[in-house]
Short mmCIF file of C-alpha atoms in Angstrom, two decimals:
data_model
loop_
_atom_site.label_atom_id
_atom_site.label_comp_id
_atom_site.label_asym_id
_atom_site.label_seq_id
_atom_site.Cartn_x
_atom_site.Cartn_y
_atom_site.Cartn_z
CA UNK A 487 107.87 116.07 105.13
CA UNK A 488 109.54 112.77 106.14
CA UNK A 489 109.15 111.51 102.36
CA UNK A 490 112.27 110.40 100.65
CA UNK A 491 113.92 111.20 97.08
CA UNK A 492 115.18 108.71 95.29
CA UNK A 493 118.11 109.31 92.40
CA UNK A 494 117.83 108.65 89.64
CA UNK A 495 114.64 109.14 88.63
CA UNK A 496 115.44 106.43 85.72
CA UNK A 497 118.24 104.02 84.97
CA UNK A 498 119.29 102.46 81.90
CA UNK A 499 121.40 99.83 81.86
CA UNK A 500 122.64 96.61 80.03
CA UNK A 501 121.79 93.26 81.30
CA UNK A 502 124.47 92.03 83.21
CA UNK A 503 125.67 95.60 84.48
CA UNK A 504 125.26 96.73 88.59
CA UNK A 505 122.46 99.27 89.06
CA UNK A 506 122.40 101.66 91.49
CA UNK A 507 119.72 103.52 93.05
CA UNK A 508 120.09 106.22 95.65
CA UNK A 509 117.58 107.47 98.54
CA UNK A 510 117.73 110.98 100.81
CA UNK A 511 115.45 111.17 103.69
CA UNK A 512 114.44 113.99 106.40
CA UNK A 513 114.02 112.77 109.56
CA UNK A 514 115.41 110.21 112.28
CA UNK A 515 114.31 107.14 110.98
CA UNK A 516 114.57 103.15 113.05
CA UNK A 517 114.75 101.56 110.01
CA UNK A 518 114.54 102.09 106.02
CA UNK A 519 112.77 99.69 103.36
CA UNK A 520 113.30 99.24 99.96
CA UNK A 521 110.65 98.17 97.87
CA UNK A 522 109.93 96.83 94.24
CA UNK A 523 106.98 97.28 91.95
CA UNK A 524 106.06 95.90 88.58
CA UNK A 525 104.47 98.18 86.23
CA UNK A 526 101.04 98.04 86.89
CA UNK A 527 101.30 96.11 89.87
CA UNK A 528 101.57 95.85 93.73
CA UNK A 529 104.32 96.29 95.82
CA UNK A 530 107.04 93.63 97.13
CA UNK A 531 108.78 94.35 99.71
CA UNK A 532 112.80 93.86 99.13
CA UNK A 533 114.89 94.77 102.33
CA UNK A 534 114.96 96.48 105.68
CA UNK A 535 118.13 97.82 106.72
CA UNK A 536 117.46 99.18 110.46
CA UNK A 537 119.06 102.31 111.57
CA UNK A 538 122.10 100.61 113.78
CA UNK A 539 123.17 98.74 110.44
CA UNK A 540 126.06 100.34 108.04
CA UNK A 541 125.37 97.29 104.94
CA UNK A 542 122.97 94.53 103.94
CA UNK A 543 122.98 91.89 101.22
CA UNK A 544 120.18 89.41 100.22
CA UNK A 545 120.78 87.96 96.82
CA UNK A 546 121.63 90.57 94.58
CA UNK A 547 120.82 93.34 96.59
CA UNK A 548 123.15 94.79 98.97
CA UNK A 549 121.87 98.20 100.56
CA UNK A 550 123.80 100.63 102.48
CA UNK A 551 122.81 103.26 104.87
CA UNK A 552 124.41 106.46 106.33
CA UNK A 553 122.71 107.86 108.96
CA UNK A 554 124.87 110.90 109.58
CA UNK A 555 123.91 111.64 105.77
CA UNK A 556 120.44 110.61 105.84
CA UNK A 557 120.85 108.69 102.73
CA UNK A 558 120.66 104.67 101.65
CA UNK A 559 122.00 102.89 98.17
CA UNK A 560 120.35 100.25 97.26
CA UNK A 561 122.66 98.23 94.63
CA UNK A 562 121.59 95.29 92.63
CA UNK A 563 124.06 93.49 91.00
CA UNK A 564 124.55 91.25 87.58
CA UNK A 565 121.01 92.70 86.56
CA UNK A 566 118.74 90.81 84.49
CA UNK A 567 116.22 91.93 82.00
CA UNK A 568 113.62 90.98 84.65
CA UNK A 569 114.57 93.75 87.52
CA UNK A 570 113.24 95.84 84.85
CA UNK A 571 110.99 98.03 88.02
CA UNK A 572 110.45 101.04 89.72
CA UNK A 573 112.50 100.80 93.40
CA UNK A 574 110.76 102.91 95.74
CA UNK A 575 112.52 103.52 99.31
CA UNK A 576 110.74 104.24 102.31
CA UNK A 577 110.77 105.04 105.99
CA UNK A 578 107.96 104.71 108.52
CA UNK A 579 106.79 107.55 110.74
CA UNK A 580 108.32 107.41 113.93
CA UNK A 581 106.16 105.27 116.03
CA UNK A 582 104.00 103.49 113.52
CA UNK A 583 104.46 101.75 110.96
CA UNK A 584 102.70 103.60 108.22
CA UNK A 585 105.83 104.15 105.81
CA UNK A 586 106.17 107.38 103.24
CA UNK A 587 107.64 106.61 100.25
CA UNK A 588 109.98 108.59 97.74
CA UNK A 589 109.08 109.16 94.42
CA UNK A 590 110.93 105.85 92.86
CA UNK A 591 113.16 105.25 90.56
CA UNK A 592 112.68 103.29 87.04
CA UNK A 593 114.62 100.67 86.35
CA UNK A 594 115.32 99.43 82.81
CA UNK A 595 117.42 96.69 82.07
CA UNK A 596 117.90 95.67 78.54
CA UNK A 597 118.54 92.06 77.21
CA UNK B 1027 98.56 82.25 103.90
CA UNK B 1028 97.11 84.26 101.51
CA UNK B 1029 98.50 87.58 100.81
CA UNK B 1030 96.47 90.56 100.98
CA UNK B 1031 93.36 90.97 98.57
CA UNK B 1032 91.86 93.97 97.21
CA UNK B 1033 88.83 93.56 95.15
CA UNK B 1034 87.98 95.40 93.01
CA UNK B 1035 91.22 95.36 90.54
CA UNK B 1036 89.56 97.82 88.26
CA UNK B 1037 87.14 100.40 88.79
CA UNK B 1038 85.12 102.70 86.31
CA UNK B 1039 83.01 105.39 88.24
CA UNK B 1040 80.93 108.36 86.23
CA UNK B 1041 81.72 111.69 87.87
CA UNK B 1042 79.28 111.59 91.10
CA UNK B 1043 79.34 108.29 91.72
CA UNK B 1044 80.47 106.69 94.79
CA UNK B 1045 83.89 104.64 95.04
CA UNK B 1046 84.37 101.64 97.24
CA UNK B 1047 87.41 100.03 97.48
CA UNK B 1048 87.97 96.86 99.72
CA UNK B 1049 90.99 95.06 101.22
CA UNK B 1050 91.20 91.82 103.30
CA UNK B 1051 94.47 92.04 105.18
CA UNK B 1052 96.91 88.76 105.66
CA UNK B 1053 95.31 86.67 108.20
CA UNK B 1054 96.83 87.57 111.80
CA UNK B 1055 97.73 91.35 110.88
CA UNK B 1056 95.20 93.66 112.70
CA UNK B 1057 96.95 96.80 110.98
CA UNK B 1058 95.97 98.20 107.99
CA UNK B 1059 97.30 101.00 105.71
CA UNK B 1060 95.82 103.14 102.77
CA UNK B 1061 97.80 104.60 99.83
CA UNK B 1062 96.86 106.32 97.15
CA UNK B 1063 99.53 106.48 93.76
CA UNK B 1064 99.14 108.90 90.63
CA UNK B 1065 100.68 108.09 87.38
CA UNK B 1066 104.61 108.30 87.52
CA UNK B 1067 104.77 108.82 91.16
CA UNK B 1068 105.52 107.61 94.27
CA UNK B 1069 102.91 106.24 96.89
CA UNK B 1070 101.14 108.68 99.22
CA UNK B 1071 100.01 107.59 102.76
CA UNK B 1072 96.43 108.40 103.29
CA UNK B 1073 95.08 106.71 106.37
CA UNK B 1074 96.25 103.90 109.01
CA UNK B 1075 93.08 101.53 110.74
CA UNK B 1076 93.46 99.13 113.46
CA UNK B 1077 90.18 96.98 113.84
CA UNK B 1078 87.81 99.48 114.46
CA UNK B 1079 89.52 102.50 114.78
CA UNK B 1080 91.10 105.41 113.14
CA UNK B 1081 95.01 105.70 114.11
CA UNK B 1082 95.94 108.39 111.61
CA UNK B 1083 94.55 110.13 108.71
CA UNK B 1084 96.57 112.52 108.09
CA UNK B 1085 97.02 112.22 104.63
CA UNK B 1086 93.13 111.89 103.59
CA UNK B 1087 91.20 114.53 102.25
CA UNK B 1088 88.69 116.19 104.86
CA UNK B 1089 85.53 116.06 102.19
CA UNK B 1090 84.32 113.09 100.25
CA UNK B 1091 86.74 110.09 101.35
CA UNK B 1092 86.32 107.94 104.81
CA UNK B 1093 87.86 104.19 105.99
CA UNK B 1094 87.04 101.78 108.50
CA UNK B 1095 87.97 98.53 109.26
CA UNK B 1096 85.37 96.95 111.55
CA UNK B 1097 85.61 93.98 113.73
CA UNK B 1098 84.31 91.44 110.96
CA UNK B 1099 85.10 91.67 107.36
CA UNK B 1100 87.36 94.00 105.09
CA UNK B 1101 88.48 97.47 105.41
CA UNK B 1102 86.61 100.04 103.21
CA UNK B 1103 88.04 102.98 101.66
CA UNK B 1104 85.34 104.87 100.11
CA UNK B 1105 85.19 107.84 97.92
CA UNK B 1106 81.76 109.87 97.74
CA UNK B 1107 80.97 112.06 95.11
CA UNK B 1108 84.28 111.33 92.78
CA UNK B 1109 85.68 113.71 90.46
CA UNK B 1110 88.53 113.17 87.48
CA UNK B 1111 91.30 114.00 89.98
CA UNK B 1112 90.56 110.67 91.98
CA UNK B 1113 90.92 108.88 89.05
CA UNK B 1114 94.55 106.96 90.60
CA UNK B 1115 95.98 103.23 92.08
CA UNK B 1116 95.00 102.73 95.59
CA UNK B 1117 96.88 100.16 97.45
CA UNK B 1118 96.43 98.36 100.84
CA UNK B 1119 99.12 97.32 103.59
CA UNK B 1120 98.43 95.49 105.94
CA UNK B 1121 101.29 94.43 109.29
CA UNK B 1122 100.50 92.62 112.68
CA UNK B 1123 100.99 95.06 115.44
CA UNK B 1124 103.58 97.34 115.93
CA UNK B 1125 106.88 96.36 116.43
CA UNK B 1126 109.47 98.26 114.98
CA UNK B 1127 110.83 97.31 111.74
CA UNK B 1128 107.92 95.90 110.89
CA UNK B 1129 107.37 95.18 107.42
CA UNK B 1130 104.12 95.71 105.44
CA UNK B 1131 102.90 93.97 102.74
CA UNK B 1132 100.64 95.39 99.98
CA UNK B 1133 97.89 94.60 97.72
CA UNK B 1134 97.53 94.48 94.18
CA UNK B 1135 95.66 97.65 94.30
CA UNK B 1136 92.52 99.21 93.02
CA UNK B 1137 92.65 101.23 89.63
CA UNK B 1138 90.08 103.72 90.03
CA UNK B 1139 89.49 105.23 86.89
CA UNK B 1140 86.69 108.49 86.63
CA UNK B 1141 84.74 109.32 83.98
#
């Protein structure tokens, strides 16, 4: 399976504090997304980090990605009580552009 | 621009009953995608439409489930004969053509729920 794992599964963390969320995938990948979804809700897309790229910020977010490892970090910084999420990471099947997705991880940030 | 719709939000289907779940992609994307997501999990990948035609569908279930997208109006996912275990989100990408890096950008999602 080409689906990634994301660690932790949840995070708990103070308002204010970095969070950090890690992802392991299987295959060769061309690029890897992280994306963000509300409970209850739809997904938003957050960041694309393609495969020739070591680091990328936007905002708060700055994700890393080591190919040799197979593995990205997606950190967000100075959290606020409304990142409170589940961060899903995901990689798209070589060729297309439908994406598998890892199981997520839950984000709680507390005021 | 608007983003991409899926109507309904909520569905209630008695065991038996036939599903259908629509989604209008963003205007200029010809590429839509199908995923289904159970309670405290991740999102699975069940089919991938172009206008008209099945690119994969791998991950859908040989009996009871089909998609299309045809030329004019919405792509269909729809779920014959439901049982309790379909009860789940299901969400709808949609991308213009492939490029690589591409992103996708989803739905609000259908909450099946089966009674």
């Amino acid at each position: 399976s080409q689906q990634g794992e994301e660690d932790p599964q949840a995070l708990s963390i103070q308002e204010g504090e970095n969070a950090t969320m890690n992802c392991s995938y299987k295959t060769s990948i061309n690029n890897l997304q992280w994306y963000r979804q509300n409970s209850g809700r739809g997904l938003v897309h957050l960041i694309l980090i393609r495969s020739n790229e070591r680091e990328k910020h936007s905002g708060r977010l700055r994700v890393t990605l080591d190919t040799s490892k197979k593995s990205s970090s997606l950190l967000i910084t100075a959290s606020r009580a409304a990142d409170t999420a589940s961060y899903f990471c995901a990689t798209p099947q070589t060729g297309a552009n439908n994406l598998f997705f890892g199981t997520g991880t839950r984000l709680t940030v507390i005021p | 621009n608007a983003g991409v719709m899926q109507n309904p939000r909520h569905l209630v289907r008695r065991r038996g009953q036939e599903a259908r779940l629509r989604c209008s992609p963003m205007k200029g994307h010809s590429h839509v995608y199908w995923y289904r997501q159970l309670p405290e999990e991740g999102l699975k990948f069940m089919v991938y439409l172009q206008k008209e035609n099945i690119i994969d569908e791998s991950g859908m279930p040989k009996e009871r489930f089909s998609a299309e997208f045809p030329k004019e109006g919405p792509s269909i996912l729809r779920i014959q004969q439901v049982v309790r275990g379909d009860s789940a989100a299901y969400f709808c990408a949609s991308s213009p053509p492939i490029r690589p890096g591409t992103e996708a950008f989803f739905g609000q999602g259908t909450r099946l729920t089966v009674v």
